[in-house]
Tab-separated table of C-alpha atoms in Angstrom:
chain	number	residue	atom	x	y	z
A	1	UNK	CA	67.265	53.965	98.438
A	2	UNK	CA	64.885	52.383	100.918
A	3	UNK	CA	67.826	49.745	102.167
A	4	UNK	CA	68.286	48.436	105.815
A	5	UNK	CA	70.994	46.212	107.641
A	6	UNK	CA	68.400	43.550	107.712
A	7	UNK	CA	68.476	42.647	103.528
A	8	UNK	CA	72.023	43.978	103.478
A	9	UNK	CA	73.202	41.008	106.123
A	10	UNK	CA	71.126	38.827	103.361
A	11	UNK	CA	73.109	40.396	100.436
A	12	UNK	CA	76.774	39.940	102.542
A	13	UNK	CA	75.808	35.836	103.318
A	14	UNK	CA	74.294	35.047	99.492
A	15	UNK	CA	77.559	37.063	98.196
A	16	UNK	CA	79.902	34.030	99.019
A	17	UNK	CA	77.636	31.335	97.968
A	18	UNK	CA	77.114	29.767	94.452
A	19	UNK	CA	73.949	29.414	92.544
A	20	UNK	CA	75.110	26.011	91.240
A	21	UNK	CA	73.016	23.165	92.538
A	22	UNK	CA	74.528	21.717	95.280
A	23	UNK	CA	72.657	19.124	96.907
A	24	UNK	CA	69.349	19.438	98.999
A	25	UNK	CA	65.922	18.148	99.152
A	26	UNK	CA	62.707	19.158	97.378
A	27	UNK	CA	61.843	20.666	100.535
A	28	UNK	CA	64.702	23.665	99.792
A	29	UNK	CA	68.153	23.656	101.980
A	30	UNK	CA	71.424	22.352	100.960
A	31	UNK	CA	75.061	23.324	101.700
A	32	UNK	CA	76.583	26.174	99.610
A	33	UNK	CA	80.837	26.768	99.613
A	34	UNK	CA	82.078	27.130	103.423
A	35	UNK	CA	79.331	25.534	104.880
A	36	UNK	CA	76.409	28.274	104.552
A	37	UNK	CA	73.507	26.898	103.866
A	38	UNK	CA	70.280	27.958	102.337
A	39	UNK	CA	67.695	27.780	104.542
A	40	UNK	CA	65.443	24.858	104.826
A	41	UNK	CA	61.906	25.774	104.926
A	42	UNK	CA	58.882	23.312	103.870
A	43	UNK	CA	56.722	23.616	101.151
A	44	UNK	CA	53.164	23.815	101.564
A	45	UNK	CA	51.953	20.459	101.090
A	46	UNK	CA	48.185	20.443	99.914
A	47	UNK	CA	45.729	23.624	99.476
A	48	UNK	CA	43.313	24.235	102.111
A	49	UNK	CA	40.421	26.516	102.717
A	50	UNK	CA	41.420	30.258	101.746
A	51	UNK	CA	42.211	32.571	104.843
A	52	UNK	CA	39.892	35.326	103.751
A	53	UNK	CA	42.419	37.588	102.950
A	54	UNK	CA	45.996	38.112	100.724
A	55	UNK	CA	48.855	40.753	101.151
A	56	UNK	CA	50.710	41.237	98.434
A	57	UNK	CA	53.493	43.242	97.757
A	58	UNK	CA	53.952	44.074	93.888
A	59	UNK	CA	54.999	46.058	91.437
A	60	UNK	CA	52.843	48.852	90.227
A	61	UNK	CA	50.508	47.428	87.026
A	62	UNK	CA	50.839	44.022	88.605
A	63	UNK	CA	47.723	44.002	90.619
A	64	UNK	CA	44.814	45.716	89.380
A	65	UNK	CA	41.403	45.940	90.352
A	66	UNK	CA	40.275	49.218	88.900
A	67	UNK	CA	40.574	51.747	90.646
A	68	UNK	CA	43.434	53.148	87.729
A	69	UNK	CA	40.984	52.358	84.964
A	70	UNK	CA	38.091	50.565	85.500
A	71	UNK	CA	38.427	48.851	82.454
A	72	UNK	CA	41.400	47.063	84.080
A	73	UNK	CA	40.274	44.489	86.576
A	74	UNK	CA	41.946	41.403	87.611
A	75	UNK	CA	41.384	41.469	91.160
A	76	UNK	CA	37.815	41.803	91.497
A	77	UNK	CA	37.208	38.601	89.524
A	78	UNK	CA	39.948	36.462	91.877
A	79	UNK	CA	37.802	38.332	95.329
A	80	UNK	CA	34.835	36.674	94.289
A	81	UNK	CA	35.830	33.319	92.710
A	82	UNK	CA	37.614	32.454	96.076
A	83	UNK	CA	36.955	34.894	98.863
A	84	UNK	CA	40.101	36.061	99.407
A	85	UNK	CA	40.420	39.756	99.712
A	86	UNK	CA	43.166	41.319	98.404
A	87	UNK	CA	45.324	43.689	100.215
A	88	UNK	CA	48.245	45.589	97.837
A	89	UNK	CA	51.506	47.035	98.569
A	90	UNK	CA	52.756	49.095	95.764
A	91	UNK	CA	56.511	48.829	95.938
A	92	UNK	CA	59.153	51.166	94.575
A	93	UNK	CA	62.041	49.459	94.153
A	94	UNK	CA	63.473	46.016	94.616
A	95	UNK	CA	65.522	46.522	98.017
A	96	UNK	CA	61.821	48.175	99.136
A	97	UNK	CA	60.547	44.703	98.497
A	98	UNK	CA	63.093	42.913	100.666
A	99	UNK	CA	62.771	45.516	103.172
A	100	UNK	CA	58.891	44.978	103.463
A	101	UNK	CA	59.147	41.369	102.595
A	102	UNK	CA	61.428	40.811	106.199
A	103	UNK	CA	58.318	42.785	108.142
A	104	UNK	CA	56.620	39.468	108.170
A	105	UNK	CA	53.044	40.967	107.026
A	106	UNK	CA	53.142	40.114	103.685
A	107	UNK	CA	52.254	36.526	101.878
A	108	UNK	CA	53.399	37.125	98.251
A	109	UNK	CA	55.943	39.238	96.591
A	110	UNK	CA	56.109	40.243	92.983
A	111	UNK	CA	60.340	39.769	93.051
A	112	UNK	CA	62.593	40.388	90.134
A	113	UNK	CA	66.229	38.809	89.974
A	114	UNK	CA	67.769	41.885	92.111
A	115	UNK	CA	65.403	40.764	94.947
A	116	UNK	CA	64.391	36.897	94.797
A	117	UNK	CA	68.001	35.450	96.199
A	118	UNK	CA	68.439	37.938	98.681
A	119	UNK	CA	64.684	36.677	99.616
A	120	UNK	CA	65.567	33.168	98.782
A	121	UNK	CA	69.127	33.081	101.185
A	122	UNK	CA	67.771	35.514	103.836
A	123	UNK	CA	65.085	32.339	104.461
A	124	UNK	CA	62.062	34.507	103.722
A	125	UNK	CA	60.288	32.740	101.238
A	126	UNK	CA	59.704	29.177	100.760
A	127	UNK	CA	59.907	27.036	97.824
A	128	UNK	CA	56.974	26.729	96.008
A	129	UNK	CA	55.128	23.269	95.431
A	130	UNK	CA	54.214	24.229	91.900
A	131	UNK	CA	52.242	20.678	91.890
A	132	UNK	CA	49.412	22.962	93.299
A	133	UNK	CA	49.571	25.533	90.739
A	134	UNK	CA	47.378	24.135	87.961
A	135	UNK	CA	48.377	26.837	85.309
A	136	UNK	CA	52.238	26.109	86.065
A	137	UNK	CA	52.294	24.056	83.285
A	138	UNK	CA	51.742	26.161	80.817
A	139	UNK	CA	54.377	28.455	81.996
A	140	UNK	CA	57.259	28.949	78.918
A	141	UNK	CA	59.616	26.420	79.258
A	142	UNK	CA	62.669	29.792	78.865
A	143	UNK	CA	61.142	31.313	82.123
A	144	UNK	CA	61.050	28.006	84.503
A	145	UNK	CA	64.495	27.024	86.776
A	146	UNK	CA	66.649	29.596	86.005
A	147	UNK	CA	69.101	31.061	88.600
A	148	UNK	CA	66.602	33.717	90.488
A	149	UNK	CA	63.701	31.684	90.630
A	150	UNK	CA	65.194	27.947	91.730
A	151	UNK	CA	68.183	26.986	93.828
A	152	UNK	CA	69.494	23.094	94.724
A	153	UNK	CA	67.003	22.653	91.999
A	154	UNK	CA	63.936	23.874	93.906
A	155	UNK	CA	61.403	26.251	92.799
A	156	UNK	CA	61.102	28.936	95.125
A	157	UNK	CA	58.570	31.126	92.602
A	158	UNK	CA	55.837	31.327	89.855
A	159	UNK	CA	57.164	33.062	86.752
A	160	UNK	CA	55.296	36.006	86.153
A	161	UNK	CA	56.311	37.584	83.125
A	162	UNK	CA	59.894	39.353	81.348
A	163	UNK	CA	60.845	42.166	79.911
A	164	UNK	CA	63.421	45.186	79.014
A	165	UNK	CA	64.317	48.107	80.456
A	166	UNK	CA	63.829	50.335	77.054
A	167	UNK	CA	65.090	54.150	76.604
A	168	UNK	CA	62.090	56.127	76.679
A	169	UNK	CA	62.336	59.616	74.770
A	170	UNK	CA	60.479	62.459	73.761
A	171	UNK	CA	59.636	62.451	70.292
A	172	UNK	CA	58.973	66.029	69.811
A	173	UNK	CA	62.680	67.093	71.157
A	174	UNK	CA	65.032	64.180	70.914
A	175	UNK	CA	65.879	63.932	67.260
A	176	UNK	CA	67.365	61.876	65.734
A	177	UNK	CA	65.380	59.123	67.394
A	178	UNK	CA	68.168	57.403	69.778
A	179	UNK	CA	69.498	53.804	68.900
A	180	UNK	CA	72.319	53.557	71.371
A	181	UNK	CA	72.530	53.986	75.560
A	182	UNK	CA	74.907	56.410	74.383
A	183	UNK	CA	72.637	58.747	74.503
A	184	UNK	CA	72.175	58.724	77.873
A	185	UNK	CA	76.362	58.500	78.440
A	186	UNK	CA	77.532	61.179	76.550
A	187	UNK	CA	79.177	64.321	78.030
A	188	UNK	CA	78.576	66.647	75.505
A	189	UNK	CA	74.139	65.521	75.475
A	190	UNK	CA	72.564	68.678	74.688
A	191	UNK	CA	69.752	67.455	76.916
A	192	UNK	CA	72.165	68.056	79.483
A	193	UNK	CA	69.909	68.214	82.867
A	194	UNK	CA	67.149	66.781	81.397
A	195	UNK	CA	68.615	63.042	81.333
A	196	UNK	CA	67.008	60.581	83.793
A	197	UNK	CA	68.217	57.228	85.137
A	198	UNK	CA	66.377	54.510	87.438
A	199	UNK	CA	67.530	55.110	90.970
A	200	UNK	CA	68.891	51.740	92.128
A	201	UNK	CA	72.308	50.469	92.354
A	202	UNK	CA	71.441	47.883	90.122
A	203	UNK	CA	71.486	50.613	87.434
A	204	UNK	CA	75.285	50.163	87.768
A	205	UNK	CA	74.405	47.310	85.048
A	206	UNK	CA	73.028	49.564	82.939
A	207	UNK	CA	76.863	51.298	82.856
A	208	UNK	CA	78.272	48.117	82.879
A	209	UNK	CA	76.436	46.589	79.827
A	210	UNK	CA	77.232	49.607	77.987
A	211	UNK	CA	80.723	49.152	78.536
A	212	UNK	CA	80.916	45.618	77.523
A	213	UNK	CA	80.258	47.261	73.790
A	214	UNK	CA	81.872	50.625	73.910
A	215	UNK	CA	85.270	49.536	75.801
A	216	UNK	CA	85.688	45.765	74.622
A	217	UNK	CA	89.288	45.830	76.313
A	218	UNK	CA	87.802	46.085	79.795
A	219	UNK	CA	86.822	42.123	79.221
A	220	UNK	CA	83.210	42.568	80.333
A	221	UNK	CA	80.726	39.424	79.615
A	222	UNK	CA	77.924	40.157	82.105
A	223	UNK	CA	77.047	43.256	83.314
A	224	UNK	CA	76.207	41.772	86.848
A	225	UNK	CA	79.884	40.030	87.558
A	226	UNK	CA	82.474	43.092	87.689
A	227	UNK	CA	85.951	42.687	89.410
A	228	UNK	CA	87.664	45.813	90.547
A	229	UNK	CA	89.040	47.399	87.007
A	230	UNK	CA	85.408	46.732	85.776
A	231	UNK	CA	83.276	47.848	88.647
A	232	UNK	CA	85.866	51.085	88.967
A	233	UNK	CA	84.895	52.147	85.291
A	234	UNK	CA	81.419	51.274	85.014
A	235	UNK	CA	81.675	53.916	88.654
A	236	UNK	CA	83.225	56.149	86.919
A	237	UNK	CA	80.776	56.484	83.471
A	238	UNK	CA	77.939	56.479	86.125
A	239	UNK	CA	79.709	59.729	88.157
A	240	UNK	CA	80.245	61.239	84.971
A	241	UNK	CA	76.801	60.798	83.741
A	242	UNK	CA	75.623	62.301	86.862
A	243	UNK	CA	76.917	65.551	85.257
A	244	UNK	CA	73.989	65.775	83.001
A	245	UNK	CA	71.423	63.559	85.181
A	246	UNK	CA	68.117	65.831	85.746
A	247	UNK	CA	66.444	63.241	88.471
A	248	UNK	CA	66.509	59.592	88.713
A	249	UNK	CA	63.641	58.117	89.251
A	250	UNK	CA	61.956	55.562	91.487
A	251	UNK	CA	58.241	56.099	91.503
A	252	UNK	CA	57.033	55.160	88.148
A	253	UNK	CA	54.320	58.258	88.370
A	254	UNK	CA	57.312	61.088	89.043
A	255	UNK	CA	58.912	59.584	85.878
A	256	UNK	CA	55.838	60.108	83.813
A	257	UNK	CA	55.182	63.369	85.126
A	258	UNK	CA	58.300	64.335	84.524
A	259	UNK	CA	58.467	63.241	80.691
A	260	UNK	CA	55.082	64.624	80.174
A	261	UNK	CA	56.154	68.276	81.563
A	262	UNK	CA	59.588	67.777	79.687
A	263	UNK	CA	61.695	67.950	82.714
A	264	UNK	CA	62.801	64.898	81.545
A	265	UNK	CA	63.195	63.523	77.460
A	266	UNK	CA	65.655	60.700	77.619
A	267	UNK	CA	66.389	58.008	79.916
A	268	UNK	CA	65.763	54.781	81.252
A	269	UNK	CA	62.305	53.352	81.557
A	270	UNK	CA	59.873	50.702	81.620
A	271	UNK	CA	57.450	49.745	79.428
A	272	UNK	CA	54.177	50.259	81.501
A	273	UNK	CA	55.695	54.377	81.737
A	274	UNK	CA	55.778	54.760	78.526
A	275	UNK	CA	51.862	53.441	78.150
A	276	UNK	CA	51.150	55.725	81.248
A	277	UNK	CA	52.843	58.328	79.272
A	278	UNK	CA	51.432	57.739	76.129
A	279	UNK	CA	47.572	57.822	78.107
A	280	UNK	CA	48.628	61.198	79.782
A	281	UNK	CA	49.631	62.589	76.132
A	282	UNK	CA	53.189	62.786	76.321
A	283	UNK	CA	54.745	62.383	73.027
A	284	UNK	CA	57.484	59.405	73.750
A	285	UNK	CA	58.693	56.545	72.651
A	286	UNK	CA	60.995	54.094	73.374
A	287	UNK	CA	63.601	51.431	71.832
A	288	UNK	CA	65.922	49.068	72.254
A	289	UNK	CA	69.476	49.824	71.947
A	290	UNK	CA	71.695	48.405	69.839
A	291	UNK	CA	74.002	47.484	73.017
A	292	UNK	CA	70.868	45.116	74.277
A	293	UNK	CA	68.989	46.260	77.850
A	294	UNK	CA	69.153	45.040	80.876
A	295	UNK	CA	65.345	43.697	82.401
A	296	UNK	CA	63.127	41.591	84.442
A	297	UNK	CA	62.157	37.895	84.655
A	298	UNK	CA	59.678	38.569	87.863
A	299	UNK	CA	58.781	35.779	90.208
A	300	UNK	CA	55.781	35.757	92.306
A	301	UNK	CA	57.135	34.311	95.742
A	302	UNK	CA	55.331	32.750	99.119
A	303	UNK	CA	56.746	33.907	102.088
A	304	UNK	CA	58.299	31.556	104.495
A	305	UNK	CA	56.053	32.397	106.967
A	306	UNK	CA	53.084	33.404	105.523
A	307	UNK	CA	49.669	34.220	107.356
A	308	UNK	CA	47.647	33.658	104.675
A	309	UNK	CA	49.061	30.580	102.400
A	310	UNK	CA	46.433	29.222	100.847
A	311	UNK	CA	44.545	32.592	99.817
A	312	UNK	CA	48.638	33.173	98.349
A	313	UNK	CA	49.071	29.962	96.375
A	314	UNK	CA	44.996	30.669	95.098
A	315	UNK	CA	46.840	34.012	93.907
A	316	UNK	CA	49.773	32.857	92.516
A	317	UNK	CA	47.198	30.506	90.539
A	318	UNK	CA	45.107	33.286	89.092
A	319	UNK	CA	47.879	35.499	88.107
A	320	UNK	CA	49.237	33.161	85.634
A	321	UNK	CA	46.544	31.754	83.998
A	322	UNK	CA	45.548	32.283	80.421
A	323	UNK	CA	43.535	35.114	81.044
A	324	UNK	CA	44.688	37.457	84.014
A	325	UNK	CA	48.192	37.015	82.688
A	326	UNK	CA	47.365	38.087	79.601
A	327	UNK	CA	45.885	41.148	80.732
A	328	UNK	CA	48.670	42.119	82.765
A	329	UNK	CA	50.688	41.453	80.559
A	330	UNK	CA	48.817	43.937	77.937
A	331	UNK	CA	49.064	46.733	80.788
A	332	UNK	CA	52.178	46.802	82.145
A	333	UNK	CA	53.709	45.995	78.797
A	334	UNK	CA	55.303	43.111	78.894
A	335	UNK	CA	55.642	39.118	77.727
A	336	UNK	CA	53.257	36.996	79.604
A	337	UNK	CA	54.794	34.330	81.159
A	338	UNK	CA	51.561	31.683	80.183
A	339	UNK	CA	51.971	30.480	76.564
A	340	UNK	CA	48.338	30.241	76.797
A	341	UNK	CA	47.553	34.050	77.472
A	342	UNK	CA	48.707	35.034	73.876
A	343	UNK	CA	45.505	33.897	72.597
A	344	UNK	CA	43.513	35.933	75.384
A	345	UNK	CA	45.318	39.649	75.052
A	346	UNK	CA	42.647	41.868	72.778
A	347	UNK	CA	45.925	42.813	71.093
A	348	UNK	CA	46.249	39.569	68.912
A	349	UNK	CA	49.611	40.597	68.132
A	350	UNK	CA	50.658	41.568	71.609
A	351	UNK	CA	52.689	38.444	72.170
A	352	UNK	CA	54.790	39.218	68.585
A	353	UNK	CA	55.191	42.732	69.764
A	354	UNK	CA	56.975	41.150	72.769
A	355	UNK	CA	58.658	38.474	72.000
A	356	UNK	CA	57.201	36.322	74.174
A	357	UNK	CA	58.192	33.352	73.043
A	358	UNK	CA	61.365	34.839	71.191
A	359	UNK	CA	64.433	33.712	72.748
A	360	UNK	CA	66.390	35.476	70.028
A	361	UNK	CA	65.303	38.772	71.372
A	362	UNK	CA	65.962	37.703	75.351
A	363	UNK	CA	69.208	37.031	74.432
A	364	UNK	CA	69.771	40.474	74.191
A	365	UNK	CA	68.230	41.603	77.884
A	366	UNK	CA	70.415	40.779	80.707
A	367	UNK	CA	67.704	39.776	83.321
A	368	UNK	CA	68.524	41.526	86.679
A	369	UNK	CA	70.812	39.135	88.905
A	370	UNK	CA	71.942	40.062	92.364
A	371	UNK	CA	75.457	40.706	91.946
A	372	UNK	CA	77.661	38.098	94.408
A	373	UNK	CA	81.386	38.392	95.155
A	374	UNK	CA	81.572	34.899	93.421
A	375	UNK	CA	81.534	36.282	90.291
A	376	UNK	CA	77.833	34.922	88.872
A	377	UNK	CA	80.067	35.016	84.927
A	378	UNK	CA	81.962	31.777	86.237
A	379	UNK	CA	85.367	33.069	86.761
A	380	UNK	CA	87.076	31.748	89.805
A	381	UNK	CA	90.348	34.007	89.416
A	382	UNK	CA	89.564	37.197	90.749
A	383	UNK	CA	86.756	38.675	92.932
A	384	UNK	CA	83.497	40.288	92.077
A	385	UNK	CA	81.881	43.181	93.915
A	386	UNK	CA	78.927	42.151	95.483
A	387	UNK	CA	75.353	44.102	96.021
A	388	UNK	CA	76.473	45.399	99.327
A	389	UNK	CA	79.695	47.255	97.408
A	390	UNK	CA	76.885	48.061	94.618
A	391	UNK	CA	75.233	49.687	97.012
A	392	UNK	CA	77.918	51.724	98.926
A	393	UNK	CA	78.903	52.875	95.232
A	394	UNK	CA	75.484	54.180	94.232
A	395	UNK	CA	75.572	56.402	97.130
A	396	UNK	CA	78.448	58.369	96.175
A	397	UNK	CA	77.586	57.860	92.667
A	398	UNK	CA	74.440	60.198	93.853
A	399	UNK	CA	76.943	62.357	95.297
C-alpha cells in the first residue's frame, strides 16, 4: 500500500475522537474528547476570478476528457466555459489520496469515507461553503451531512455519487452464478488461485461484513467497528482466504486485464471494471450478495490550502450538475449524486438500475468509514481497532 507516517499520524489523532457534533463554528473547528480538536480552517467566502488552472486528484472514470473514449467528455466542456485547465491525478487507492493530498499540490480530491476524515482531522481540507455551489441543492437529501462528509455540523465536501463494491465473475467458468461473498471465502473454491480481492486494509470490512452473517455469535453490527475477538477473526478468514487469493488488485486496469485473460474469475470489484471489462470482451458479470457489500459515498473536497480555489469550487460546481454528473455517473457505474442528472443519462433507466434514489437498497452497502478506536457502532465498553492496527494487519495478512 502506498501509506506514509504523515496520514498514519492523521489516522492515530482522528482514532480517539468522535464524529458526534461537538460544538464549533461554521467556519470548521471544535473540541473533540481530550481536548483534540479539529482543525479550524476558513471557508472560502465569495468566488473570484478562476486561477487558470485545477489539480485534481480522482478516481479513475471520475474525470474525463476523452482521451479513454472520445465519446466521453466532461472536461473539455468545463476548460472552455471557465478557463480553467484541468490537471488530473489518477489515484489508486484511498491512503494514495491522503498521501498526495498532504503534498500540498493538489486543490480537489475525489475522497471516499476511508479517506475524507483522515483529510478532514489531518487539517488538509477545508469546509466547503456549499452557498457557492449552485447545483448543491439538488444534491439527494440521503447523500448530504453524513459522518465522512460533515463534522461539528460543517460540510467539508460536495457529494459526488455512491455505490457498491459488487463480486465480479466470469460467466463462462463460474457456474452456478455466485449469490454469496462466500464464494470468495471458501477453502475448498475450485477457483483456487484464481480468486482476487481489492488490496487495501479496508478490505478487512469486506471479511468483517461477511462475518456479521455467517458467524452471528461474534456480535458484529458494522463491519468498520471491530474489538479484539472481532478484528482477530475477520484476520483470520482474510489469512485463510489468502490461501486461494491469485492477486489483489489496486489498479483498476490490472484487474480487468486480469479477468479478461482469466487469471482472475471471481472477486471483488467495482462497477466501472466490470463496464471496462465488458468493452474489452470479457464475459463477466457481477451481483450483489445476499450478505449486502460494502461501497462508496465519494466527496469531492477543497484543500485547506489550495493554489487554485476558485478554478476548484468552479469544479466542484460542474461535476455535480444535472448533466456532467449524469454522465459520470453512466461511466463509472454508479448513482449520481444530482436528483436532477437522472433525467440527463441516455440510459433513461440508469438511475432505476442504481438505485439512486433507493434507500432500501443503500441500506444494504456499508459505505466505507475510517475505522477509529472509538468504536464508530456506538459502544463505549470495549475498544475498537483503529486504521493504523487495520493497516499493520493487512500487511501480514499479505504475508
Amino acid at each position: 500500500m502506498r501509506a506514509d507516517s504523515r496520514w498514519t499520524t492523521a489516522v492515530l489523532v482522528a482514532g480517539v475522537l468522535t464524529l458526534a457534533a461537538c460544538g464549533g463554528g461554521d467556519e470548521g473547528g471544535g473540541s473533540g474528547p481530550g481536548g483534540l480538536s479539529v482543525p479550524r480552517i476558513e471557508k472560502l467566502a465569495a468566488l473570484g476570478a478562476g486561477e487558470g488552472e485545477v489539480n485534481i486528484v480522482s478516481w479513475a472514470g471520475y474525470v474525463e476528457d476523452g482521451s479513454t473514449d472520445k465519446t466521453v467528455d466532461w472536461v473539455s466542456p468545463f476548460e472552455s466555459e471557465t478557463g480553467c485547465k484541468v490537471n488530473n491525478k489518477v489515484a489508486a487507492t484511498s491512503d494514495e489520496m491522503v498521501t498526495l493530498m498532504k503534498t500540498g499540490e493538489y486543490d480537489v480530491v475525489s475522497a471516499s469515507g476511508d479517506a475524507s476524515l483522515r483529510l478532514i482531522y489531518g487539517g488538509d481540507v477545508a469546509p466547503v461553503n456549499t452557498g457557492l455551489i449552485a447545483n448543491y441543492k439538488d444534491i439527494f437529501d440521503g447523500l448530504k451531512d453524513k459522518p465522512w462528509n460533515a463534522v461539528n455540523g460543517v460540510a467539508y465536501g460536495v457529494p459526488h455519487g455512491r455505490g457498491a463494491n459488487v463480486l465480479m465473475y466470469r460467466t463462462d467458468i463460474v457456474k452456478p452464478a455466485p449469490t454469496s461473498w462466500g464464494a470468495v471465502f471458501d477453502p475448498d473454491s475450485p477457483f483456487k488461485g484464481r480468486i482476487t480481492a481489492y488490496d487495501s486494509p479496508i478490505y478487512i470490512a469486506d471479511a468483517a461484513l461477511y462475518l456479521m452473517k455467517s458467524k452471528p455469535d461474534l456480535g458484529i453490527k458494522n463491519p468498520y467497528a471491530l474489538d479484539d475477538t472481532q478484528f482477530d477473526a475477520a484476520v483470520a478468514l482474510l489469512k485463510e482466504q489468502n490461501k486461494a487469493i491469485g492477486e489483489y488488485w489496486a489498479d483498476y486496469t490490472k484487474e480487468v486485464q486480469a479477468f479478461k485473460a482469466g487469471n482472475s474469475v471471481l472477486g471483488t470489484s467495482w462497477q466501472v471494471i466490470v463496464n471496462l471489462a465488458k468493452a474489452d470482451r470479457a464475459p463477466v458479470e457481477a451481483v450483489l450478495p445476499s450478505e449486502g457489500a460494502t461501497g462508496w459515498s465519494d466527496t469531492w473536497m477543497i484543500a485547506a490550502k489550495a493554489a487554485h480555489p476558485n478554478c476548484g469550487y468552479l469544479w466542484m460546481n460542474h461535476i455535480v450538475s444535472p448533466r456532467a454528473n449524469a454522465a459520470v455517473a453512466e461511466w463509472f457505474g454508479e448513482a449520481p449524486a444530482n436528483k436532477l442528472s437522472c433525467a440527463q443519462t441516455v440510459d433513461k433507466n440508469h438511475c432505476t438500475t442504481f438505485h439512486a434514489d433507493d434507500e432500501s437498497y443503500f441500506d444494504q452497502v456499508w459505505y466505507w468509514t475510517t475505522p477509529l478506536a472509538q468504536c464508530v457502532d456506538g459502544r463505549t465498553d470495549v475498544t475498537c481497532k483503529d486504521y493504523a492496527a487495520w493497516t499493520q494487519a493487512w500487511t501480514a495478512i499479505k504475508g
